[in-house]
């Protein structure tokens, strides 16, 4: 039996052994359009990669100057664009930057919203960028993928982490690109249409968009001459980035996969069903037969041997046991005891599954000789932690030396300093409540409607 077959048998065994309780939780638009300046990648990309990588190109429009202009374009449902709160100053001035003369509704410094048209999907997609503050024309590019809701709800990098500050200010010399659409898509090319998720366009083709259509035009629009790029995903997209690393080895100079399950076909397709069910979609619509060719091609565990040509890979998982970000005394809950319920029950079970997946991946890559010494493949297994953003923000810091090695080769010492400084700054600003947050349960009983509403809000915001 070959190593890929062994990996599949192992995945099936783990899926069968997992209890069912765990498996089950797993200006005006018209005026602005006239100003759009589409760009496309040149025939010679200049970055050492074949021109065929850019054979399909997206249309990248100029940034919207104000929130009113973005809303006037009417290309994103307003109910799914709460992320705009982090790009534009509020009309009431409540989130104005100190010491600026900017007007309410203007973009924040170096934050951009761009409408990008995908030819493959025939739809317009919102992209948020964080421009480098230091030498932006020589800055590499990081592509950040949101999790299951694609950034369309509360669970996105802008709202749940300090990515804007870390990459935009503390690192400062990288451009960041964040697609703010693609809920429940796995950012893959789908086999069949889905009326809801296609959003009036063609069948979803996210892999084509992100790998073939977007990078050349987007990086040209950002004005960078630096050919280095990284891609980072978490939860649903932690699986995606591994698949991209296997299919397009070297296209990304470093890869981050936080709390993703590498095994997605065969028996392990049940973990994928949990995500797709939330989008009223089916596995068969996405990849066809669960044991078929397309499903296997998109299973990162089955194809783990193909990581041999990919460098600078960071993979993480927590254990599923409650940790520092799950307790009321920590930095995320600010003393709100009921907020621990979702991480303890749902987030713990989901992370236990991803932990098993990640250990299977490590066993396979070890057997293939794909290690830290050969590929700078770094695994981070945390003894505690659930499936939630507090740990993915930790990964953002902890993965930086690995990600940075692809973007700035030989810059390891500075990357470690930046990682540690980012952590320290966050903890200083978000120390948690310590003993003050250890509120006795009896003091919260009976739980009122107000607390129930707060719990619902916490659950919506705290998890992927």
PDB file of C-alpha atoms in Angstrom, residues 60-327:
ATOM      1  CA  UNK A  60      -9.266  45.623 -10.509  1.00  0.00           C
ATOM      2  CA  UNK A  61     -11.043  48.956 -10.111  1.00  0.00           C
ATOM      3  CA  UNK A  62      -9.589  52.004  -8.403  1.00  0.00           C
ATOM      4  CA  UNK A  63     -10.319  52.288  -4.657  1.00  0.00           C
ATOM      5  CA  UNK A  64     -13.589  53.849  -3.598  1.00  0.00           C
ATOM      6  CA  UNK A  65     -12.788  57.301  -2.174  1.00  0.00           C
ATOM      7  CA  UNK A  66     -15.631  57.309   0.352  1.00  0.00           C
ATOM      8  CA  UNK A  67     -18.097  54.963   1.957  1.00  0.00           C
ATOM      9  CA  UNK A  68     -20.924  56.694   0.122  1.00  0.00           C
ATOM     10  CA  UNK A  69     -19.262  55.897  -3.198  1.00  0.00           C
ATOM     11  CA  UNK A  70     -18.802  52.271  -2.233  1.00  0.00           C
ATOM     12  CA  UNK A  71     -22.399  51.907  -1.115  1.00  0.00           C
ATOM     13  CA  UNK A  72     -23.579  53.703  -4.226  1.00  0.00           C
ATOM     14  CA  UNK A  73     -21.929  51.088  -6.437  1.00  0.00           C
ATOM     15  CA  UNK A  74     -24.485  48.643  -4.972  1.00  0.00           C
ATOM     16  CA  UNK A  75     -22.388  45.564  -5.673  1.00  0.00           C
ATOM     17  CA  UNK A  76     -22.372  44.180  -2.101  1.00  0.00           C
ATOM     18  CA  UNK A  77     -25.360  43.602   0.164  1.00  0.00           C
ATOM     19  CA  UNK A  78     -25.090  46.194   2.900  1.00  0.00           C
ATOM     20  CA  UNK A  79     -26.043  43.616   5.513  1.00  0.00           C
ATOM     21  CA  UNK A  80     -22.914  41.671   4.517  1.00  0.00           C
ATOM     22  CA  UNK A  81     -20.544  44.623   4.465  1.00  0.00           C
ATOM     23  CA  UNK A  82     -20.145  45.493   8.145  1.00  0.00           C
ATOM     24  CA  UNK A  83     -16.397  45.271   7.506  1.00  0.00           C
ATOM     25  CA  UNK A  84     -16.663  48.760   6.006  1.00  0.00           C
ATOM     26  CA  UNK A  85     -16.699  50.070   9.574  1.00  0.00           C
ATOM     27  CA  UNK A  86     -12.969  49.316   9.627  1.00  0.00           C
ATOM     28  CA  UNK A  87     -12.211  51.124   6.361  1.00  0.00           C
ATOM     29  CA  UNK A  88     -14.124  54.383   6.614  1.00  0.00           C
ATOM     30  CA  UNK A  89     -14.654  56.972   9.308  1.00  0.00           C
ATOM     31  CA  UNK A  90     -18.171  56.958  10.713  1.00  0.00           C
ATOM     32  CA  UNK A  91     -20.595  59.646   9.648  1.00  0.00           C
ATOM     33  CA  UNK A  92     -21.147  60.581  13.285  1.00  0.00           C
ATOM     34  CA  UNK A  93     -17.417  60.950  13.815  1.00  0.00           C
ATOM     35  CA  UNK A  94     -17.363  58.228  16.460  1.00  0.00           C
ATOM     36  CA  UNK A  95     -14.393  56.453  14.921  1.00  0.00           C
ATOM     37  CA  UNK A  96     -12.423  59.405  13.623  1.00  0.00           C
ATOM     38  CA  UNK A  97      -8.655  59.208  13.859  1.00  0.00           C
ATOM     39  CA  UNK A  98      -7.134  61.651  16.301  1.00  0.00           C
ATOM     40  CA  UNK A  99      -5.252  64.574  14.822  1.00  0.00           C
ATOM     41  CA  UNK A 100      -6.547  64.168  11.273  1.00  0.00           C
ATOM     42  CA  UNK A 101      -8.418  66.617   9.083  1.00  0.00           C
ATOM     43  CA  UNK A 102     -10.218  63.863   7.196  1.00  0.00           C
ATOM     44  CA  UNK A 103     -13.958  64.074   6.873  1.00  0.00           C
ATOM     45  CA  UNK A 104     -16.389  61.482   8.103  1.00  0.00           C
ATOM     46  CA  UNK A 105     -16.956  58.851   5.446  1.00  0.00           C
ATOM     47  CA  UNK A 106     -13.438  59.076   4.028  1.00  0.00           C
ATOM     48  CA  UNK A 107     -11.153  56.075   3.968  1.00  0.00           C
ATOM     49  CA  UNK A 108      -8.688  55.514   6.760  1.00  0.00           C
ATOM     50  CA  UNK A 109      -5.017  55.930   5.949  1.00  0.00           C
ATOM     51  CA  UNK A 110      -3.786  53.159   3.642  1.00  0.00           C
ATOM     52  CA  UNK A 111      -7.062  51.189   3.822  1.00  0.00           C
ATOM     53  CA  UNK A 112      -8.803  50.510   0.510  1.00  0.00           C
ATOM     54  CA  UNK A 113     -11.933  48.853  -0.811  1.00  0.00           C
ATOM     55  CA  UNK A 114     -11.703  47.740  -4.412  1.00  0.00           C
ATOM     56  CA  UNK A 115     -14.380  46.213  -6.595  1.00  0.00           C
ATOM     57  CA  UNK A 116     -12.759  43.382  -8.544  1.00  0.00           C
ATOM     58  CA  UNK A 117     -14.486  41.616 -11.424  1.00  0.00           C
ATOM     59  CA  UNK A 118     -13.828  37.908 -11.878  1.00  0.00           C
ATOM     60  CA  UNK A 119     -14.180  36.787 -15.477  1.00  0.00           C
ATOM     61  CA  UNK A 120     -14.444  33.139 -14.469  1.00  0.00           C
ATOM     62  CA  UNK A 121     -17.360  33.771 -12.105  1.00  0.00           C
ATOM     63  CA  UNK A 122     -18.791  36.819 -13.897  1.00  0.00           C
ATOM     64  CA  UNK A 123     -19.317  38.686 -10.646  1.00  0.00           C
ATOM     65  CA  UNK A 124     -17.914  41.635  -8.742  1.00  0.00           C
ATOM     66  CA  UNK A 125     -16.055  40.818  -5.536  1.00  0.00           C
ATOM     67  CA  UNK A 126     -15.116  43.197  -2.702  1.00  0.00           C
ATOM     68  CA  UNK A 127     -11.429  43.202  -1.848  1.00  0.00           C
ATOM     69  CA  UNK A 128      -9.973  45.050   1.142  1.00  0.00           C
ATOM     70  CA  UNK A 129      -6.316  46.050   1.010  1.00  0.00           C
ATOM     71  CA  UNK A 130      -3.938  47.361   3.648  1.00  0.00           C
ATOM     72  CA  UNK A 131      -1.193  49.317   1.899  1.00  0.00           C
ATOM     73  CA  UNK A 132       2.374  49.157   3.154  1.00  0.00           C
ATOM     74  CA  UNK A 133       3.481  52.338   4.900  1.00  0.00           C
ATOM     75  CA  UNK A 134       7.160  51.761   4.149  1.00  0.00           C
ATOM     76  CA  UNK A 135       8.266  51.623   0.494  1.00  0.00           C
ATOM     77  CA  UNK A 136       4.955  50.182  -0.824  1.00  0.00           C
ATOM     78  CA  UNK A 137       6.358  49.752  -4.340  1.00  0.00           C
ATOM     79  CA  UNK A 138       8.901  47.247  -3.012  1.00  0.00           C
ATOM     80  CA  UNK A 139       6.556  45.523  -0.570  1.00  0.00           C
ATOM     81  CA  UNK A 140       5.567  41.845  -0.934  1.00  0.00           C
ATOM     82  CA  UNK A 141       1.916  40.830  -0.728  1.00  0.00           C
ATOM     83  CA  UNK A 142       0.039  38.732   1.816  1.00  0.00           C
ATOM     84  CA  UNK A 143      -3.326  37.256   0.836  1.00  0.00           C
ATOM     85  CA  UNK A 144      -5.493  36.727   3.929  1.00  0.00           C
ATOM     86  CA  UNK A 145      -8.497  34.409   3.554  1.00  0.00           C
ATOM     87  CA  UNK A 146     -11.412  34.580   5.976  1.00  0.00           C
ATOM     88  CA  UNK A 147     -13.080  31.455   7.334  1.00  0.00           C
ATOM     89  CA  UNK A 148     -16.443  29.858   6.665  1.00  0.00           C
ATOM     90  CA  UNK A 149     -18.463  33.057   6.340  1.00  0.00           C
ATOM     91  CA  UNK A 150     -15.996  34.596   3.893  1.00  0.00           C
ATOM     92  CA  UNK A 151     -15.958  37.825   5.881  1.00  0.00           C
ATOM     93  CA  UNK A 152     -19.596  38.505   5.061  1.00  0.00           C
ATOM     94  CA  UNK A 153     -20.598  38.357   8.739  1.00  0.00           C
ATOM     95  CA  UNK A 154     -18.856  39.192  12.001  1.00  0.00           C
ATOM     96  CA  UNK A 155     -16.141  36.564  11.642  1.00  0.00           C
ATOM     97  CA  UNK A 156     -13.372  38.237   9.678  1.00  0.00           C
ATOM     98  CA  UNK A 157      -9.778  39.369  10.083  1.00  0.00           C
ATOM     99  CA  UNK A 158     -10.719  43.041  10.398  1.00  0.00           C
ATOM    100  CA  UNK A 159     -13.208  42.612  13.214  1.00  0.00           C
ATOM    101  CA  UNK A 160     -11.753  39.713  15.155  1.00  0.00           C
ATOM    102  CA  UNK A 161      -8.022  40.485  15.153  1.00  0.00           C
ATOM    103  CA  UNK A 162      -5.585  43.371  15.140  1.00  0.00           C
ATOM    104  CA  UNK A 163      -4.323  42.417  11.672  1.00  0.00           C
ATOM    105  CA  UNK A 164      -4.628  46.031  10.492  1.00  0.00           C
ATOM    106  CA  UNK A 165      -2.290  47.231  13.212  1.00  0.00           C
ATOM    107  CA  UNK A 166       0.095  44.266  13.093  1.00  0.00           C
ATOM    108  CA  UNK A 167       0.631  44.104   9.339  1.00  0.00           C
ATOM    109  CA  UNK A 168      -0.073  47.751   8.573  1.00  0.00           C
ATOM    110  CA  UNK A 169       1.873  49.440  11.366  1.00  0.00           C
ATOM    111  CA  UNK A 170       4.072  47.048  13.307  1.00  0.00           C
ATOM    112  CA  UNK A 171       5.328  45.143  10.253  1.00  0.00           C
ATOM    113  CA  UNK A 172       4.666  48.053   7.925  1.00  0.00           C
ATOM    114  CA  UNK A 173       6.418  46.862   4.772  1.00  0.00           C
ATOM    115  CA  UNK A 174       3.847  44.398   3.385  1.00  0.00           C
ATOM    116  CA  UNK A 175       0.696  44.863   1.338  1.00  0.00           C
ATOM    117  CA  UNK A 176      -2.301  42.821   2.534  1.00  0.00           C
ATOM    118  CA  UNK A 177      -5.171  41.658   0.308  1.00  0.00           C
ATOM    119  CA  UNK A 178      -8.369  40.276   1.869  1.00  0.00           C
ATOM    120  CA  UNK A 179     -11.320  38.980  -0.199  1.00  0.00           C
ATOM    121  CA  UNK A 180     -14.531  39.844   1.661  1.00  0.00           C
ATOM    122  CA  UNK A 181     -16.804  37.337  -0.035  1.00  0.00           C
ATOM    123  CA  UNK A 182     -16.867  33.569  -0.615  1.00  0.00           C
ATOM    124  CA  UNK A 183     -18.884  32.213   2.297  1.00  0.00           C
ATOM    125  CA  UNK A 184     -18.983  28.399   2.582  1.00  0.00           C
ATOM    126  CA  UNK A 185     -17.075  28.044  -0.691  1.00  0.00           C
ATOM    127  CA  UNK A 186     -13.773  26.499   0.466  1.00  0.00           C
ATOM    128  CA  UNK A 187     -12.361  28.948  -2.098  1.00  0.00           C
ATOM    129  CA  UNK A 188     -12.332  26.142  -4.624  1.00  0.00           C
ATOM    130  CA  UNK A 189     -13.705  25.614  -8.124  1.00  0.00           C
ATOM    131  CA  UNK A 190     -17.164  24.048  -7.837  1.00  0.00           C
ATOM    132  CA  UNK A 191     -18.439  21.235 -10.018  1.00  0.00           C
ATOM    133  CA  UNK A 192     -22.069  22.355 -10.009  1.00  0.00           C
ATOM    134  CA  UNK A 193     -23.947  25.623  -9.533  1.00  0.00           C
ATOM    135  CA  UNK A 194     -25.503  26.725  -6.262  1.00  0.00           C
ATOM    136  CA  UNK A 195     -28.178  29.362  -6.698  1.00  0.00           C
ATOM    137  CA  UNK A 196     -27.423  31.141  -3.428  1.00  0.00           C
ATOM    138  CA  UNK A 197     -23.639  31.060  -3.328  1.00  0.00           C
ATOM    139  CA  UNK A 198     -23.164  31.830  -7.032  1.00  0.00           C
ATOM    140  CA  UNK A 199     -24.825  35.225  -6.389  1.00  0.00           C
ATOM    141  CA  UNK A 200     -26.133  35.573  -9.905  1.00  0.00           C
ATOM    142  CA  UNK A 201     -22.847  34.780 -11.614  1.00  0.00           C
ATOM    143  CA  UNK A 202     -21.345  31.653 -13.065  1.00  0.00           C
ATOM    144  CA  UNK A 203     -20.596  28.548 -11.029  1.00  0.00           C
ATOM    145  CA  UNK A 204     -18.106  29.399  -8.278  1.00  0.00           C
ATOM    146  CA  UNK A 205     -14.478  29.316  -9.398  1.00  0.00           C
ATOM    147  CA  UNK A 206     -12.599  30.742  -6.435  1.00  0.00           C
ATOM    148  CA  UNK A 207      -9.380  28.832  -7.038  1.00  0.00           C
ATOM    149  CA  UNK A 208      -9.235  30.155 -10.589  1.00  0.00           C
ATOM    150  CA  UNK A 209      -9.939  33.655  -9.293  1.00  0.00           C
ATOM    151  CA  UNK A 210      -7.420  33.670  -6.449  1.00  0.00           C
ATOM    152  CA  UNK A 211      -4.561  31.889  -8.190  1.00  0.00           C
ATOM    153  CA  UNK A 212      -4.941  32.813 -11.858  1.00  0.00           C
ATOM    154  CA  UNK A 213      -7.061  35.946 -12.158  1.00  0.00           C
ATOM    155  CA  UNK A 214      -6.261  38.098  -9.132  1.00  0.00           C
ATOM    156  CA  UNK A 215      -2.536  38.153  -8.219  1.00  0.00           C
ATOM    157  CA  UNK A 216      -1.060  39.800 -11.308  1.00  0.00           C
ATOM    158  CA  UNK A 217      -3.631  42.596 -11.684  1.00  0.00           C
ATOM    159  CA  UNK A 218      -3.915  43.188  -7.945  1.00  0.00           C
ATOM    160  CA  UNK A 219      -0.191  43.453  -7.384  1.00  0.00           C
ATOM    161  CA  UNK A 220       0.129  45.742 -10.378  1.00  0.00           C
ATOM    162  CA  UNK A 221      -2.700  47.900  -8.998  1.00  0.00           C
ATOM    163  CA  UNK A 222      -0.881  48.078  -5.659  1.00  0.00           C
ATOM    164  CA  UNK A 223       2.146  49.300  -7.569  1.00  0.00           C
ATOM    165  CA  UNK A 224       4.554  46.755  -6.139  1.00  0.00           C
ATOM    166  CA  UNK A 225       7.545  45.385  -8.005  1.00  0.00           C
ATOM    167  CA  UNK A 226       8.217  42.771  -5.325  1.00  0.00           C
ATOM    168  CA  UNK A 227       7.347  39.303  -6.692  1.00  0.00           C
ATOM    169  CA  UNK A 228       7.113  37.611  -3.279  1.00  0.00           C
ATOM    170  CA  UNK A 229       3.689  36.651  -1.970  1.00  0.00           C
ATOM    171  CA  UNK A 230       2.151  34.617   0.837  1.00  0.00           C
ATOM    172  CA  UNK A 231      -1.289  33.190   1.517  1.00  0.00           C
ATOM    173  CA  UNK A 232      -2.816  32.548   4.940  1.00  0.00           C
ATOM    174  CA  UNK A 233      -6.089  30.860   5.876  1.00  0.00           C
ATOM    175  CA  UNK A 234      -7.845  29.645   9.003  1.00  0.00           C
ATOM    176  CA  UNK A 235     -10.477  26.994   9.708  1.00  0.00           C
ATOM    177  CA  UNK A 236     -12.187  26.328   6.350  1.00  0.00           C
ATOM    178  CA  UNK A 237      -9.449  28.128   4.449  1.00  0.00           C
ATOM    179  CA  UNK A 238      -6.682  26.465   6.433  1.00  0.00           C
ATOM    180  CA  UNK A 239      -7.496  23.465   4.260  1.00  0.00           C
ATOM    181  CA  UNK A 240      -7.544  25.655   1.157  1.00  0.00           C
ATOM    182  CA  UNK A 241      -4.081  27.133   1.564  1.00  0.00           C
ATOM    183  CA  UNK A 242      -2.553  23.679   1.960  1.00  0.00           C
ATOM    184  CA  UNK A 243      -4.229  22.554  -1.266  1.00  0.00           C
ATOM    185  CA  UNK A 244      -2.906  25.638  -3.075  1.00  0.00           C
ATOM    186  CA  UNK A 245       0.581  24.864  -1.789  1.00  0.00           C
ATOM    187  CA  UNK A 246       0.310  21.347  -3.203  1.00  0.00           C
ATOM    188  CA  UNK A 247      -1.164  22.293  -6.568  1.00  0.00           C
ATOM    189  CA  UNK A 248       0.918  25.425  -7.179  1.00  0.00           C
ATOM    190  CA  UNK A 249       4.179  24.740  -5.357  1.00  0.00           C
ATOM    191  CA  UNK A 250       6.282  27.882  -5.225  1.00  0.00           C
ATOM    192  CA  UNK A 251       3.631  30.259  -6.501  1.00  0.00           C
ATOM    193  CA  UNK A 252       3.322  31.393  -2.891  1.00  0.00           C
ATOM    194  CA  UNK A 253       6.624  31.937  -1.117  1.00  0.00           C
ATOM    195  CA  UNK A 254       5.093  31.044   2.237  1.00  0.00           C
ATOM    196  CA  UNK A 255       1.824  29.554   3.464  1.00  0.00           C
ATOM    197  CA  UNK A 256      -0.112  29.663   6.721  1.00  0.00           C
ATOM    198  CA  UNK A 257      -2.807  27.111   7.625  1.00  0.00           C
ATOM    199  CA  UNK A 258      -4.443  27.719  11.000  1.00  0.00           C
ATOM    200  CA  UNK A 259      -6.825  25.113  12.489  1.00  0.00           C
ATOM    201  CA  UNK A 260      -7.728  23.571   9.147  1.00  0.00           C
ATOM    202  CA  UNK A 261      -8.560  19.922   8.520  1.00  0.00           C
ATOM    203  CA  UNK A 262      -6.332  18.610   5.739  1.00  0.00           C
ATOM    204  CA  UNK A 263      -8.501  15.519   5.163  1.00  0.00           C
ATOM    205  CA  UNK A 264     -11.646  16.396   3.198  1.00  0.00           C
ATOM    206  CA  UNK A 265     -12.627  13.393   1.054  1.00  0.00           C
ATOM    207  CA  UNK A 266     -14.022   9.929   1.737  1.00  0.00           C
ATOM    208  CA  UNK A 267     -15.155   9.481   5.338  1.00  0.00           C
ATOM    209  CA  UNK A 268     -13.675  12.850   6.302  1.00  0.00           C
ATOM    210  CA  UNK A 269     -16.099  14.573   3.927  1.00  0.00           C
ATOM    211  CA  UNK A 270     -18.447  14.653   6.909  1.00  0.00           C
ATOM    212  CA  UNK A 271     -16.388  17.494   8.372  1.00  0.00           C
ATOM    213  CA  UNK A 272     -16.894  19.451   5.145  1.00  0.00           C
ATOM    214  CA  UNK A 273     -20.657  18.830   5.279  1.00  0.00           C
ATOM    215  CA  UNK A 274     -20.831  20.811   8.532  1.00  0.00           C
ATOM    216  CA  UNK A 275     -19.587  23.909   6.708  1.00  0.00           C
ATOM    217  CA  UNK A 276     -21.553  23.443   3.501  1.00  0.00           C
ATOM    218  CA  UNK A 277     -24.818  22.815   5.349  1.00  0.00           C
ATOM    219  CA  UNK A 278     -24.591  26.359   6.693  1.00  0.00           C
ATOM    220  CA  UNK A 279     -24.592  27.632   3.117  1.00  0.00           C
ATOM    221  CA  UNK A 280     -27.433  25.379   1.925  1.00  0.00           C
ATOM    222  CA  UNK A 281     -24.947  23.614  -0.298  1.00  0.00           C
ATOM    223  CA  UNK A 282     -23.818  20.017  -0.751  1.00  0.00           C
ATOM    224  CA  UNK A 283     -20.474  18.299  -1.082  1.00  0.00           C
ATOM    225  CA  UNK A 284     -21.559  16.923  -4.441  1.00  0.00           C
ATOM    226  CA  UNK A 285     -22.207  20.428  -5.769  1.00  0.00           C
ATOM    227  CA  UNK A 286     -18.703  21.420  -4.760  1.00  0.00           C
ATOM    228  CA  UNK A 287     -16.529  18.409  -5.620  1.00  0.00           C
ATOM    229  CA  UNK A 288     -18.846  15.662  -6.851  1.00  0.00           C
ATOM    230  CA  UNK A 289     -18.368  12.098  -5.604  1.00  0.00           C
ATOM    231  CA  UNK A 290     -16.793  12.056  -2.138  1.00  0.00           C
ATOM    232  CA  UNK A 291     -14.362   9.393  -3.289  1.00  0.00           C
ATOM    233  CA  UNK A 292     -14.002  10.743  -6.811  1.00  0.00           C
ATOM    234  CA  UNK A 293     -11.105  12.288  -8.678  1.00  0.00           C
ATOM    235  CA  UNK A 294     -11.958  15.941  -7.963  1.00  0.00           C
ATOM    236  CA  UNK A 295     -12.550  15.268  -4.268  1.00  0.00           C
ATOM    237  CA  UNK A 296      -9.208  13.502  -3.950  1.00  0.00           C
ATOM    238  CA  UNK A 297      -7.406  16.267  -5.838  1.00  0.00           C
ATOM    239  CA  UNK A 298      -8.656  18.742  -3.230  1.00  0.00           C
ATOM    240  CA  UNK A 299      -7.765  16.626  -0.190  1.00  0.00           C
ATOM    241  CA  UNK A 300      -4.604  18.096   1.329  1.00  0.00           C
ATOM    242  CA  UNK A 301      -3.857  14.932   3.310  1.00  0.00           C
ATOM    243  CA  UNK A 302      -4.098  12.643   0.289  1.00  0.00           C
ATOM    244  CA  UNK A 303      -1.738  14.931  -1.622  1.00  0.00           C
ATOM    245  CA  UNK A 304       0.573  15.823   1.260  1.00  0.00           C
ATOM    246  CA  UNK A 305       3.591  14.474  -0.652  1.00  0.00           C
ATOM    247  CA  UNK A 306       3.137  17.345  -3.101  1.00  0.00           C
ATOM    248  CA  UNK A 307       4.237  19.804  -0.407  1.00  0.00           C
ATOM    249  CA  UNK A 308       7.812  18.684  -1.072  1.00  0.00           C
ATOM    250  CA  UNK A 309       8.311  21.581  -3.497  1.00  0.00           C
ATOM    251  CA  UNK A 310       6.659  24.195  -1.275  1.00  0.00           C
ATOM    252  CA  UNK A 311       8.784  26.142   1.198  1.00  0.00           C
ATOM    253  CA  UNK A 312       7.961  28.071   4.378  1.00  0.00           C
ATOM    254  CA  UNK A 313       4.763  26.416   5.630  1.00  0.00           C
ATOM    255  CA  UNK A 314       3.229  27.072   9.053  1.00  0.00           C
ATOM    256  CA  UNK A 315       0.494  24.710  10.261  1.00  0.00           C
ATOM    257  CA  UNK A 316      -1.245  24.979  13.620  1.00  0.00           C
ATOM    258  CA  UNK A 317      -3.905  23.401  15.788  1.00  0.00           C
ATOM    259  CA  UNK A 318      -5.026  23.608  19.384  1.00  0.00           C
ATOM    260  CA  UNK A 319      -6.127  20.599  21.406  1.00  0.00           C
ATOM    261  CA  UNK A 320      -9.778  21.520  21.919  1.00  0.00           C
ATOM    262  CA  UNK A 321      -9.342  22.009  25.667  1.00  0.00           C
ATOM    263  CA  UNK A 322     -10.272  25.454  26.973  1.00  0.00           C
ATOM    264  CA  UNK A 323      -7.370  27.877  27.057  1.00  0.00           C
ATOM    265  CA  UNK A 324      -6.483  31.460  27.832  1.00  0.00           C
ATOM    266  CA  UNK A 325      -8.803  33.019  25.227  1.00  0.00           C
ATOM    267  CA  UNK A 326     -11.830  30.940  26.301  1.00  0.00           C
ATOM    268  CA  UNK A 327     -12.076  31.886  29.963  1.00  0.00           C
TER     269      UNK A 327
END
